[in-house]
Coordinates of C-alpha atoms and ligand atoms in Angstrom, one line a residue:
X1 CA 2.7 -18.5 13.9
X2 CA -1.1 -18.1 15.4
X3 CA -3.7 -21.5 14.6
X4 CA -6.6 -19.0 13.0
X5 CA -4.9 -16.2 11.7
X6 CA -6.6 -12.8 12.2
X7 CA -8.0 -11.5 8.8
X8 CA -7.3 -7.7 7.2
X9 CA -8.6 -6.7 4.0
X10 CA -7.0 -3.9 2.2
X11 CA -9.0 -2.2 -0.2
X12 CA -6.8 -0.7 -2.9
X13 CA -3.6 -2.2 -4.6
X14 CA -1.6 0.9 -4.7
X15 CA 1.8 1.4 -2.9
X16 CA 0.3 2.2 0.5
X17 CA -2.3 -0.7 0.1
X18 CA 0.4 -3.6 -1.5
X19 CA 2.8 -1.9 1.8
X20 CA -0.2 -3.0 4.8
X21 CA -0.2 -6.0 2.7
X22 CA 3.1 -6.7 3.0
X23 CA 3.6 -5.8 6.8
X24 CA 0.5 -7.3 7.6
X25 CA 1.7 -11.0 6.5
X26 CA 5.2 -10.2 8.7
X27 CA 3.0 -9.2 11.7
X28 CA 1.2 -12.7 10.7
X29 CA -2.2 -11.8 9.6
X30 CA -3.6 -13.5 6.5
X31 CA -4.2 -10.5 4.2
X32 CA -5.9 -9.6 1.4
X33 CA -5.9 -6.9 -1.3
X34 CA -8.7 -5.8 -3.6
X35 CA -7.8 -3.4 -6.8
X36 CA -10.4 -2.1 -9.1
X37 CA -7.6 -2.0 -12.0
X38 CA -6.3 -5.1 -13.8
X39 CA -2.7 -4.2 -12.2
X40 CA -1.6 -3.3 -8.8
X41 CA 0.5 -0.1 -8.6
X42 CA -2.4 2.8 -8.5
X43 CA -0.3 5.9 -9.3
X44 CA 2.7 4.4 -9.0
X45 CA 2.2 2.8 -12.9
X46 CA 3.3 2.9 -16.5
X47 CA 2.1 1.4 -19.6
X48 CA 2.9 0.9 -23.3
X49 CA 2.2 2.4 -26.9
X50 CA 3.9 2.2 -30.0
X51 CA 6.9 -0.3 -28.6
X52 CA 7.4 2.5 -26.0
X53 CA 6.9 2.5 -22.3
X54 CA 5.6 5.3 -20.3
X55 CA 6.6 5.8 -16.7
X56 CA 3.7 8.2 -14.7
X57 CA 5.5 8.3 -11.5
X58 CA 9.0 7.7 -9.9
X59 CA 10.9 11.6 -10.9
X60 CA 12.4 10.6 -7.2
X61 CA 12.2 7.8 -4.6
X62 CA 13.2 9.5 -1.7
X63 CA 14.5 6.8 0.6
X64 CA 17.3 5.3 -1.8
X65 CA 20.3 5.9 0.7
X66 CA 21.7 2.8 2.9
X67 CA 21.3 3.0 6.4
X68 CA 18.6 5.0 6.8
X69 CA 15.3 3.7 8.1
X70 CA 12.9 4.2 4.9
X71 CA 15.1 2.7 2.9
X72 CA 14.7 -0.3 5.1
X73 CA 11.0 0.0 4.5
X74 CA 11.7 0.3 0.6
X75 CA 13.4 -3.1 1.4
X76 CA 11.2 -4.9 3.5
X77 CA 8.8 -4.2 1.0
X78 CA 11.1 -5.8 -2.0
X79 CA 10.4 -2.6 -3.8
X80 CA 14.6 -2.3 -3.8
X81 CA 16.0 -5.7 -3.7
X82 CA 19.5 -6.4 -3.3
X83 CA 20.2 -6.0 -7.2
X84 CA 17.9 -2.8 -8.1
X85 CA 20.2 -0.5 -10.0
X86 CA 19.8 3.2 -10.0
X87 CA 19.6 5.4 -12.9
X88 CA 22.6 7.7 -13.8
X89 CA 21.3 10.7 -13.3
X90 CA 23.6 13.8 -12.9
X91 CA 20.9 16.4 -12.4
X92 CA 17.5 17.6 -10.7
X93 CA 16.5 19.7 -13.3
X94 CA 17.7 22.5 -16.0
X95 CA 15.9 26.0 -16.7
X96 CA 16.1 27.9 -19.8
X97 CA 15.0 31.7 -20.2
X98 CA 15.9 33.1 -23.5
X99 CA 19.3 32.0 -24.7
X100 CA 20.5 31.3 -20.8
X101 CA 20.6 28.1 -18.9
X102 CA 20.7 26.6 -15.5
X103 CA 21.1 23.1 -13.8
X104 CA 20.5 22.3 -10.3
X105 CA 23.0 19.2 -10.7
X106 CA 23.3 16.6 -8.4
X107 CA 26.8 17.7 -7.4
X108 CA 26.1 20.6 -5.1
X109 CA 29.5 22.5 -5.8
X110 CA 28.4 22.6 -9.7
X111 CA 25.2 23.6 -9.1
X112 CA 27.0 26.6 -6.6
X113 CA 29.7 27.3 -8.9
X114 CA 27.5 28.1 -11.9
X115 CA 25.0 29.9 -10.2
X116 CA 27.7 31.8 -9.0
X117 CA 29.0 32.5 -12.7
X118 CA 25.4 33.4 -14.0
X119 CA 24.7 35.8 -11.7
X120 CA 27.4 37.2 -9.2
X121 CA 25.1 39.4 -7.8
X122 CA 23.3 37.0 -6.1
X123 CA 25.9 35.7 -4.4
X124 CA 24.9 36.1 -0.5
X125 CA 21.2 34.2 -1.3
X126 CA 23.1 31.5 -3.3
X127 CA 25.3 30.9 -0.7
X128 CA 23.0 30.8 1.9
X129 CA 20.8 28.1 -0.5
X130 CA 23.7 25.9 -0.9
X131 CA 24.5 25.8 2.8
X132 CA 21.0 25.0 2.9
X133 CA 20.4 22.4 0.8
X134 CA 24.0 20.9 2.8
X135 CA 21.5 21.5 6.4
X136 CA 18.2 19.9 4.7
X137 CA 20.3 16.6 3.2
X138 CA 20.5 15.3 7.2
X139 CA 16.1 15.6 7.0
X140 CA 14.9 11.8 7.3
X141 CA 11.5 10.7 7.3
X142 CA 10.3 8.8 10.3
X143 CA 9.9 5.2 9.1
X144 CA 10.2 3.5 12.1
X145 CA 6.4 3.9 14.3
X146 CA 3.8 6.7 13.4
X147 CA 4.9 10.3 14.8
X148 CA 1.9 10.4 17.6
X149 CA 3.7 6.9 18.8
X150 CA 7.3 8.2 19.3
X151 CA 8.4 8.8 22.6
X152 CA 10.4 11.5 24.2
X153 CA 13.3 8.9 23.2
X154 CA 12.4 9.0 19.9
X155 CA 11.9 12.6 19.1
X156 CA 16.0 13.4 20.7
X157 CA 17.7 10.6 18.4
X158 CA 15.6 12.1 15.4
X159 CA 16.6 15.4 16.7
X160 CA 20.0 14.8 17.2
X161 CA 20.1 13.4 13.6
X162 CA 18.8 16.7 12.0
X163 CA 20.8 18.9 14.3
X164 CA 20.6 21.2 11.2
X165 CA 17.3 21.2 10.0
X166 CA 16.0 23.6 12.0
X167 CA 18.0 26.6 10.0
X168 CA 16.0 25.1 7.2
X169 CA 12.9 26.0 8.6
X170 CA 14.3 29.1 10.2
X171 CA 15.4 30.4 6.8
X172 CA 13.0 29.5 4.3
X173 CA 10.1 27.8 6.9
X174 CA 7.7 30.6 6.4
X175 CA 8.4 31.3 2.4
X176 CA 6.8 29.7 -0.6
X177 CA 8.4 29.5 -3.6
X178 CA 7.6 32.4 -5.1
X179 CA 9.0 34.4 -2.0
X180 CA 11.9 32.6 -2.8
X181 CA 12.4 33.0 -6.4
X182 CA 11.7 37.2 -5.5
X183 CA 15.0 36.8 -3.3
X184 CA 17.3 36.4 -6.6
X185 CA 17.8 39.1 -9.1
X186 CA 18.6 36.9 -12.1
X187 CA 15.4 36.3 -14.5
X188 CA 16.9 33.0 -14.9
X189 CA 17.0 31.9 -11.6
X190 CA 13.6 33.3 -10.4
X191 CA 12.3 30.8 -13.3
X192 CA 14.6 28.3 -11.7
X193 CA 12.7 28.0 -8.7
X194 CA 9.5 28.7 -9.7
X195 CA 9.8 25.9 -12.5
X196 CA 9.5 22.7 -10.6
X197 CA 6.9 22.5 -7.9
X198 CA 3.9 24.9 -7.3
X199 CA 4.8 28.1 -6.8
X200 CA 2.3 28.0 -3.9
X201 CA 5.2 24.9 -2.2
X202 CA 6.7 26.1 0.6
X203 CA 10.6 26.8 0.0
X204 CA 11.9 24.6 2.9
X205 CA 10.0 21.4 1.2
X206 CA 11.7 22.2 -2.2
X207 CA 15.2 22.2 -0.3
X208 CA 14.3 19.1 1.2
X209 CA 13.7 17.6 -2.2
X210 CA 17.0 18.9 -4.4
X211 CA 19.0 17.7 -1.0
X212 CA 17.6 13.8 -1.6
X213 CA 18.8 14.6 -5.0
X214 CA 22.0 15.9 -4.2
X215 CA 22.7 13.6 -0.8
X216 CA 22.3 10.0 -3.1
X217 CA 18.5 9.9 -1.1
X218 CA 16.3 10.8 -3.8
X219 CA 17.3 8.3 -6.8
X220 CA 15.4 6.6 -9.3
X221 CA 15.2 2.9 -9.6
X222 CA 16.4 1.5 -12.9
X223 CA 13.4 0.0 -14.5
X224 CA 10.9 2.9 -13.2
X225 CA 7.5 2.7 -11.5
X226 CA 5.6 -0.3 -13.0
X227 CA 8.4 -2.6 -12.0
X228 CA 8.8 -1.0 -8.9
X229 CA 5.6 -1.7 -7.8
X230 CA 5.7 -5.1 -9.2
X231 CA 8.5 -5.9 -7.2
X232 CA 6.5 -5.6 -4.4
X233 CA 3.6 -7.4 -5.9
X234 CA 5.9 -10.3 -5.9
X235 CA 7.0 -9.8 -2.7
X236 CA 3.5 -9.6 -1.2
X237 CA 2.7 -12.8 -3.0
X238 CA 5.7 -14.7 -1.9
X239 CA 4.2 -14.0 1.7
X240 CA 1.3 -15.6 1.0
X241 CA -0.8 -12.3 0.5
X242 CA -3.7 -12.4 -2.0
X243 CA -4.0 -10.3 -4.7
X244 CA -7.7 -9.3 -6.3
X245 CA -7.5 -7.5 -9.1
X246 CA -10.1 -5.9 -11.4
X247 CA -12.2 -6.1 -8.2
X248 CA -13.7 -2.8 -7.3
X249 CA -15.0 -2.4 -3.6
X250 CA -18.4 -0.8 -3.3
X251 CA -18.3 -0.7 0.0
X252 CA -17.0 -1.0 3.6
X253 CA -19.1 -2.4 5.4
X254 CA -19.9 -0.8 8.9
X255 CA -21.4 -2.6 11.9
X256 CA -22.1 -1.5 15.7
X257 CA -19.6 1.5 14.7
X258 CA -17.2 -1.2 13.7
X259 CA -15.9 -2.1 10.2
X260 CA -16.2 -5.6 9.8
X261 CA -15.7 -6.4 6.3
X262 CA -16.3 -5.0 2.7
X263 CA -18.7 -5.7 0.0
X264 CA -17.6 -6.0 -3.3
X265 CA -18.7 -4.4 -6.8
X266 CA -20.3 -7.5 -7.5
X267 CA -22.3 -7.6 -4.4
X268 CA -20.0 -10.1 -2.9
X269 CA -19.5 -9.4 0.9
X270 CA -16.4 -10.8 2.2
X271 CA -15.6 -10.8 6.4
X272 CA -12.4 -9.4 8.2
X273 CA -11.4 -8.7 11.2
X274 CA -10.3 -5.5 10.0
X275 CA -9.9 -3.4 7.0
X276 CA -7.6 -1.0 5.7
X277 CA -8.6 1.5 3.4
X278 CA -5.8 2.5 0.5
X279 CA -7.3 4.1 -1.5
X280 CA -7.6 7.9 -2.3
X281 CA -9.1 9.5 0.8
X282 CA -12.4 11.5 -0.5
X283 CA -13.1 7.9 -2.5
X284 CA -13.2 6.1 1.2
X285 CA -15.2 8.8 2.4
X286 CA -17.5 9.5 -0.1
X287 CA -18.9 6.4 -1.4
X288 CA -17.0 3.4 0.4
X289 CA -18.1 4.7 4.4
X290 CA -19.9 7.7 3.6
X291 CA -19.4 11.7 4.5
X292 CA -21.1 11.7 7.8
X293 CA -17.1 9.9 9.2
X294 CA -15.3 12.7 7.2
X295 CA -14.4 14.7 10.5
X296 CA -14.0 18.3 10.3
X297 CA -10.1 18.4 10.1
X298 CA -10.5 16.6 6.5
X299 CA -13.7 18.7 6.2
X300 CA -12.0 22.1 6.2
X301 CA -9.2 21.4 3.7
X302 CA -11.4 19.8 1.6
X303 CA -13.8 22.6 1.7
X304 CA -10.8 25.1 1.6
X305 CA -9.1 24.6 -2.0
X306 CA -7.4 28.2 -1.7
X307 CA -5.7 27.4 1.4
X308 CA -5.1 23.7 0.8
X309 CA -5.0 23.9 -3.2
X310 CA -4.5 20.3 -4.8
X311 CA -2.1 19.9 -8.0
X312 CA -2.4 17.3 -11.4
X313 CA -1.2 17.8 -14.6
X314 CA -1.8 17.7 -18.2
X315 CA 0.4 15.2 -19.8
X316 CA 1.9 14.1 -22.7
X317 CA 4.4 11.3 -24.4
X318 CA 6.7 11.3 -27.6
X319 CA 8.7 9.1 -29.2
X320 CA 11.8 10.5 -30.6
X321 CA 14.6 9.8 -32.8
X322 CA 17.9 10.1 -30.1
X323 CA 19.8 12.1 -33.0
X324 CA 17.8 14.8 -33.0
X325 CA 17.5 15.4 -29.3
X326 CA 20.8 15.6 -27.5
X327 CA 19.2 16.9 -24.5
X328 CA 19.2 14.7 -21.0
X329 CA 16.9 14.8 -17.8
X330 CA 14.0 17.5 -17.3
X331 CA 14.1 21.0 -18.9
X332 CA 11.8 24.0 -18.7
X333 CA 11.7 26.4 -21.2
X334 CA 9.3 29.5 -21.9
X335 CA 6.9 28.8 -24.7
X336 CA 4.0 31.1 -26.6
X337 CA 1.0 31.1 -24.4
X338 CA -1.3 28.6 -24.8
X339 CA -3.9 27.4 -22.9
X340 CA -4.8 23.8 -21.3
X341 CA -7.6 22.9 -19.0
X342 CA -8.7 26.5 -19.1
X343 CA -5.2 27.6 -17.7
X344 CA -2.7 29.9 -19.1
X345 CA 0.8 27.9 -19.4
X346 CA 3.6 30.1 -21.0
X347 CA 6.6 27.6 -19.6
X348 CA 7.1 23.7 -20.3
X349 CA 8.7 20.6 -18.8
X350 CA 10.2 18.1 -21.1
X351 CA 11.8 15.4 -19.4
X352 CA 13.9 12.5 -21.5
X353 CA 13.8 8.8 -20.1
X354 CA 17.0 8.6 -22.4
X355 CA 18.8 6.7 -19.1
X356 CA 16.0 3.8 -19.9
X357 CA 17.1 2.3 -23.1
X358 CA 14.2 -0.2 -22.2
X359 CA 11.7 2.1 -22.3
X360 CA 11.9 3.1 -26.1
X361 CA 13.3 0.4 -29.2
X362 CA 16.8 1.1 -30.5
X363 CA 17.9 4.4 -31.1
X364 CA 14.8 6.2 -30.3
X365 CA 13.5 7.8 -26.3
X366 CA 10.6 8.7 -25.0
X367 CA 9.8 12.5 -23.7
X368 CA 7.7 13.4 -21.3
X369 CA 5.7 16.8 -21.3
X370 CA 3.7 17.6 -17.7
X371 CA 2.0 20.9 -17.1
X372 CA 0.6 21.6 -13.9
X373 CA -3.1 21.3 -13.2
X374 CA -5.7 22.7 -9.9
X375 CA -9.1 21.7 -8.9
X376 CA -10.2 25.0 -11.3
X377 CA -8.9 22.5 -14.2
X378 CA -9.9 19.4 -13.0
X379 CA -13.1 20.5 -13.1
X380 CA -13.0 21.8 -16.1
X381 CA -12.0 18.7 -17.7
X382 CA -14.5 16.9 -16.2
X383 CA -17.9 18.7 -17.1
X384 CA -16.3 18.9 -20.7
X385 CA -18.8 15.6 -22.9
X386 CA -16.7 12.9 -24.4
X387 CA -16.6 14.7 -27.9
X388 CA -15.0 17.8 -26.1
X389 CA -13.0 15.9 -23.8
X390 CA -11.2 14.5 -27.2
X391 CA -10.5 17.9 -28.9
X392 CA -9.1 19.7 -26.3
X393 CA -6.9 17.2 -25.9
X394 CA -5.9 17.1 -29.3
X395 CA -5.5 20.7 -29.4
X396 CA -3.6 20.5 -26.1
X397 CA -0.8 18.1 -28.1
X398 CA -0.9 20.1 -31.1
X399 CA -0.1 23.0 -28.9
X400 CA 2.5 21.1 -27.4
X401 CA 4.3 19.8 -30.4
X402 CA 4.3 23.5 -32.1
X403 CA 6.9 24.5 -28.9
X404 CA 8.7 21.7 -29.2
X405 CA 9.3 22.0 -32.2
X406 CA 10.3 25.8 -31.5
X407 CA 12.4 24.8 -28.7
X408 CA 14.4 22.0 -30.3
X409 CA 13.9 22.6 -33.9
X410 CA 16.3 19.3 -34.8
X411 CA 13.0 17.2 -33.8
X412 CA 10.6 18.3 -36.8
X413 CA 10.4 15.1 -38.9
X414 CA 11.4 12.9 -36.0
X415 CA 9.0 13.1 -33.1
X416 CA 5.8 10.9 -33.0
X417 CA 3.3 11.6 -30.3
X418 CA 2.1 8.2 -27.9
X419 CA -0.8 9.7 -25.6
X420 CA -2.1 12.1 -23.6
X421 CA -3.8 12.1 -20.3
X422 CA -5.0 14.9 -18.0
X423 CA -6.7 15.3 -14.5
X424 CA -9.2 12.9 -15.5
X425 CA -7.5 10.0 -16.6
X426 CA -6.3 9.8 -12.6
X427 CA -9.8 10.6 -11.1
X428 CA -10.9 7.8 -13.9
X429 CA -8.0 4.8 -13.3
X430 CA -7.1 5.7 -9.5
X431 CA -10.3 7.2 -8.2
X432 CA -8.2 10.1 -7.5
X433 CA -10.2 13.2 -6.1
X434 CA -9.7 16.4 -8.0
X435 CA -7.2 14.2 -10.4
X436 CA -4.6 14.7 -7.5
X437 CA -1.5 12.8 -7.3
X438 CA -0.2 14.3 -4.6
X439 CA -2.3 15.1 -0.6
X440 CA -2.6 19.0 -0.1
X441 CA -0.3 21.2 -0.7
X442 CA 1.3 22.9 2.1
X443 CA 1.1 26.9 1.5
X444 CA 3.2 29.4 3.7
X445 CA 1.8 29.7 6.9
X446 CA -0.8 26.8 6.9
X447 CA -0.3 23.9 9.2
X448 CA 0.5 20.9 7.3
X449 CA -2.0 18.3 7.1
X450 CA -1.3 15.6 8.9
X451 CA -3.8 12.7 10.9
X452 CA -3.1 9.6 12.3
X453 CA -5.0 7.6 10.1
X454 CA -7.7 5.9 12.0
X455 CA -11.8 7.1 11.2
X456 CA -13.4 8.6 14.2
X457 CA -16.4 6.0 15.6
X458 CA -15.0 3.0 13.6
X459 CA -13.0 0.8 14.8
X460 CA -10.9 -1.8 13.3
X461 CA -10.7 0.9 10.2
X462 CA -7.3 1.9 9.4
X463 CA -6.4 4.9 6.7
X464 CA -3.1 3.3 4.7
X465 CA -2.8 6.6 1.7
X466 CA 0.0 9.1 0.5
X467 CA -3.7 11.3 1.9
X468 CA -2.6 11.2 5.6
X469 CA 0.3 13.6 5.4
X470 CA 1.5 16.3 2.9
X471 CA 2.1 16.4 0.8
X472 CA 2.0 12.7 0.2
X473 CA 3.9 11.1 -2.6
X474 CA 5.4 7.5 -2.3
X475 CA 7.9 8.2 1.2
X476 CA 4.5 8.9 2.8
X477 CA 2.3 5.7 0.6
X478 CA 4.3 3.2 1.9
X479 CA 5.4 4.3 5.5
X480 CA 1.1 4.8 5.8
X481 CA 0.4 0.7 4.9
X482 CA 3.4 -0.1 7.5
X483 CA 2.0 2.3 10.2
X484 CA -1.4 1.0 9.6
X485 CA -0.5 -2.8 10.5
X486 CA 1.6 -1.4 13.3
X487 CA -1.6 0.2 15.0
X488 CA -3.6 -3.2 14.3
X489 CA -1.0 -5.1 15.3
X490 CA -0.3 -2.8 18.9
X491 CA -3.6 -3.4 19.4
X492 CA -3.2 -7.0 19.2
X493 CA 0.0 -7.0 21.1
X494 CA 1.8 -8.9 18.7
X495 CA 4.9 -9.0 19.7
X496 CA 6.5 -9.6 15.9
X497 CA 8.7 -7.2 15.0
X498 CA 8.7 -5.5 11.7
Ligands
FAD501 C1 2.9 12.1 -12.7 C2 3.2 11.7 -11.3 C3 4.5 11.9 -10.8 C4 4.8 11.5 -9.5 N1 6.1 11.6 -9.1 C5 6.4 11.1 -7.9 C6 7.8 11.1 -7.5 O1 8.7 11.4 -8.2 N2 8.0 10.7 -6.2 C7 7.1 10.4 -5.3 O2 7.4 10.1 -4.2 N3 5.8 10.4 -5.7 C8 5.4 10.7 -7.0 N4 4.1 10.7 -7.4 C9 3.1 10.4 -6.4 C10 2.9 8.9 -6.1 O3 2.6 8.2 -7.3 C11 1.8 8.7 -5.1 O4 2.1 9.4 -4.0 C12 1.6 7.2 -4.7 O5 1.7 6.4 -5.8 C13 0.2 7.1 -4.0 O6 0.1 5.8 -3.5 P1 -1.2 5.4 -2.7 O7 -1.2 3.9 -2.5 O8 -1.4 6.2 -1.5 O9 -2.4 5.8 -3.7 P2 -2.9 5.2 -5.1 O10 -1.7 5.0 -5.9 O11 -3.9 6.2 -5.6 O12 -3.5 3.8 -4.8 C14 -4.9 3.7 -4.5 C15 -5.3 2.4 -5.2 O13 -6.7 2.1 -4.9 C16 -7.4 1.7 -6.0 N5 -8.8 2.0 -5.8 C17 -9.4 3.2 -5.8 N6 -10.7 3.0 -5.5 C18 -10.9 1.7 -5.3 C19 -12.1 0.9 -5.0 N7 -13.3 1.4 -4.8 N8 -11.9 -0.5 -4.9 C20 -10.7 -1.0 -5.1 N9 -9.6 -0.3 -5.5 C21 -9.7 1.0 -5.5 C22 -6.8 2.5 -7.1 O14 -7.0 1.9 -8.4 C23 -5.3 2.5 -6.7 O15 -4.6 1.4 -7.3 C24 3.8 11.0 -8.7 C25 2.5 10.8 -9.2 C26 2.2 11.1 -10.5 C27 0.9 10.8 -11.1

């Protein structure tokens, strides 16, 4: 243990930010985290209404199966302690066209087999996505050292550990999933993969996903996202990290092309020897350094929402009596048109948190509905006044509630609506540019964005966000607040090893 510990402050308490917290007290720095919001977590959050709790985030934590070196970040960071349970969950997700429904189950063979019997004569491009999905279950994340740190070393034992990922990218590498979903002749199953991420997603990062589902990789922690992240609130703590909460950060502040501390909302300014910045990427640039760092790799896929498009979602709770919906896990069903944020939707998700009895008092569940957003909504959400703002949201829940009702016509008389939140509420509670939960999506033959999260001509500035590589998400969160320490503490040569 050093005399005078070196100082990081990490502005932003979300699971990146509480992550450099974390590693930065095991490398033996004395850390400290500032979060505008009452509660740490950022997107990774869930709150209450009407004796019901509603999760935001966790649909998967990829990272959930032992041995494999992010989920001994997940641990390191408490988020799975030695007792976390995992939800029973025996499915990705179902589609329903018309009378006709399919389920990408969490056992492979099902999912195979009743493709198979839906639609026979799409036998070959089944196949050839189940062998797949077999291929893309052996893709692990780096967790151990950024990727521009790995050595020759490095890249052949990850290599030899995906010796089959590169048929993946071979096969569907330079498809989105549209191009995918035109391969199969069955309405059904060209809804089926259109249904769950952006149709603009390329194919081989939807494969990677159902393969966490189906290889144990991708599950969900029991108890969902708020007590995730409190886990490692508690964990951080136990360190010895502190925790500021409801303390915005106006500032970072910048001296002889050095960051040397930050000021706070209240005009506080508060010294470090370095600072890691965790919080949504365009808020770090825009109004805690300024533009003029923003160098032009950021600059063109921020200016470039076509090619690097960024995805929200209009959502919306329920509370439900469990008799009148026998229904399990996430379903998407066609519905009249309607629109939402100025944006045709004609299918919908419902998803049932049925597996967390906790989350809803006896004999009643909460449903979820999520329907995709873009920038083009975001901003029409956010020039809307406060009067507006409130109508179209009402009329977006009344819309919702009519095909419901439709859909599952055992819920009239039984379904009470809980909230609703759009694009806004994330720009509003996370400072979240454009509303995004996710970093940019990665279209079909666009690079995926990727830096190393450091600010050219600032030093002792470290980037810790889901913002540093698509398409972000929690993996990416948490392995960024590790990587970030690691640089500060290379630079250090601290030879602790985390
Ligand atoms: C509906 C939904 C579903 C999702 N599903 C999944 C999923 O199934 N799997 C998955 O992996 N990911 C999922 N995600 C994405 C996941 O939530 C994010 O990738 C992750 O939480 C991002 O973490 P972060 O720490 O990088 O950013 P954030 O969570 O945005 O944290 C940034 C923090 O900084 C704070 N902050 C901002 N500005 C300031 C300031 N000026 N001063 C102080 N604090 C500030 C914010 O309040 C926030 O707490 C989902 C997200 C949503 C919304």
């Amino acid at each position: 243990m050093r005399e005078n510990k070196k100082k990081i402050i990490i502005v932003g308490g979300g699971i990146a930010g509480l992550s450099a917290g974390i590693y930065g007290q095991l490398a033996g720095y004395e850390t400290a985290v500032y979060e505008k919001n009452p509660l740490a977590g950022g997107q990774c959050m869930g709150w209450n209404r009407k004796g019901c709790h509603i999760d935001n985030c966790i649909h998967w934590l990829t990272g959930t199966k032992k041995g494999t070196s992010l989920r001994k970040v997940w641990e390191t960071v408490g988020a799975l302690e030695e007792n976390t349970q995992f939800v029973e969950c025996d499915s990705f997700y179902t589609s329903i066209v018309g009378d006709t429904r399919v389920t990408l189950w969490k056992d492979l063979k099902r999912t195979e087999m009743e493709l198979l019997r839906l639609s026979p004569e799409d036998e070959t491009e089944i196949r050839k996505f189940a062998a797949h999905v077999r291929y893309a279950a052996e893709c692990e994340m780096p967790a151990e050292k950024p990727m521009d740190a790995m050595g020759i070393g490095d890249y052949i034992r990850m290599g030899a550990s995906m010796a089959d990922m590169p048929k993946v990218m071979k096969e569907y590498g330079s498809m989105d999933m549209q191009d995918m979903a035109g391969r199969f002749r069955h309405p059904v199953l060209k809804a089926l993969f259109t249904d769950y991420l952006p149709k603009e997603y390329t194919a081989n990062s939807f494969l990677v996903s159902y393969a966490s589902i189906v290889s144990g990789n991708g599950e969900i922690p029991l108890g969902g996202s708020l007590a995730m992240a409190n886990r490692m609130v508690k964990r951080f703590q136990q360190l010895g990290g502190k925790l500021y909460c409801g303390a915005p950060v106006s500032r970072i502040l910048i001296r002889d092309k050095k960051a040397v501390g930050i000021e706070t909302a209240d005009k506080e300014t508060i010294l470090a020897d370095y600072v890691i910045s965790a919080v949504d990427a365009m808020e770090m640039f825009d109004r805690l350094i300024g533009r003029k760092y923003m160098d032009a790799k950021w600059r063109s896929c921020y200016e470039d929402s076509d090619k690097y498009p960024l995805f929200s979602g209009v959502q919306a709770a329920f509370m439900v009596e469990r008799q009148a919906y026998d229904e399990k896990g996430t379903i998407f069903f066609d519905c009249t048109p309607f629109e939402t944020g100025g944006r045709k939707a004609d299918r919908m998700s419902v998803k049932s948190y049925e597996y967390e009895p906790g989350f809803a008092p006896s004999g009643k569940t909460v449903l979820q509905v999520n329907i995709a957003q873009f920038d083009q909504e975001y901003l029409y959400w956010k020039e809307l006044s406060k009067d507006e703002y409130e109508t179209r949201k009402q009329e977006t829940v009344k819309a919702i509630e009519e095909r419901l009702l439709i859909q599952f016509p055992n819920l009239r008389g039984h379904m009470e609506f809980l909230d609703c939140w759009t694009p806004v509420t994330y720009d509003r509670y996370c400072n979240a540019y454009h509303g995004a939960y996710m970093s940019f999506v990665t279209k079909k033959g666009v690079k995926p964005f990727r830096v190393k999260g450091t600010v050219k001509g600032v030093k002792n500035l470290y980037i810790a966000s889901q913002w540093i590589m698509a398409p972000g998400g929690l993996p990416v969160a948490v392995t960024a607040g590790k990587f970030a320490v690691w640089r500060i503490a290379r630079k250090d040569k601290c030879e602790k090893k985390f």
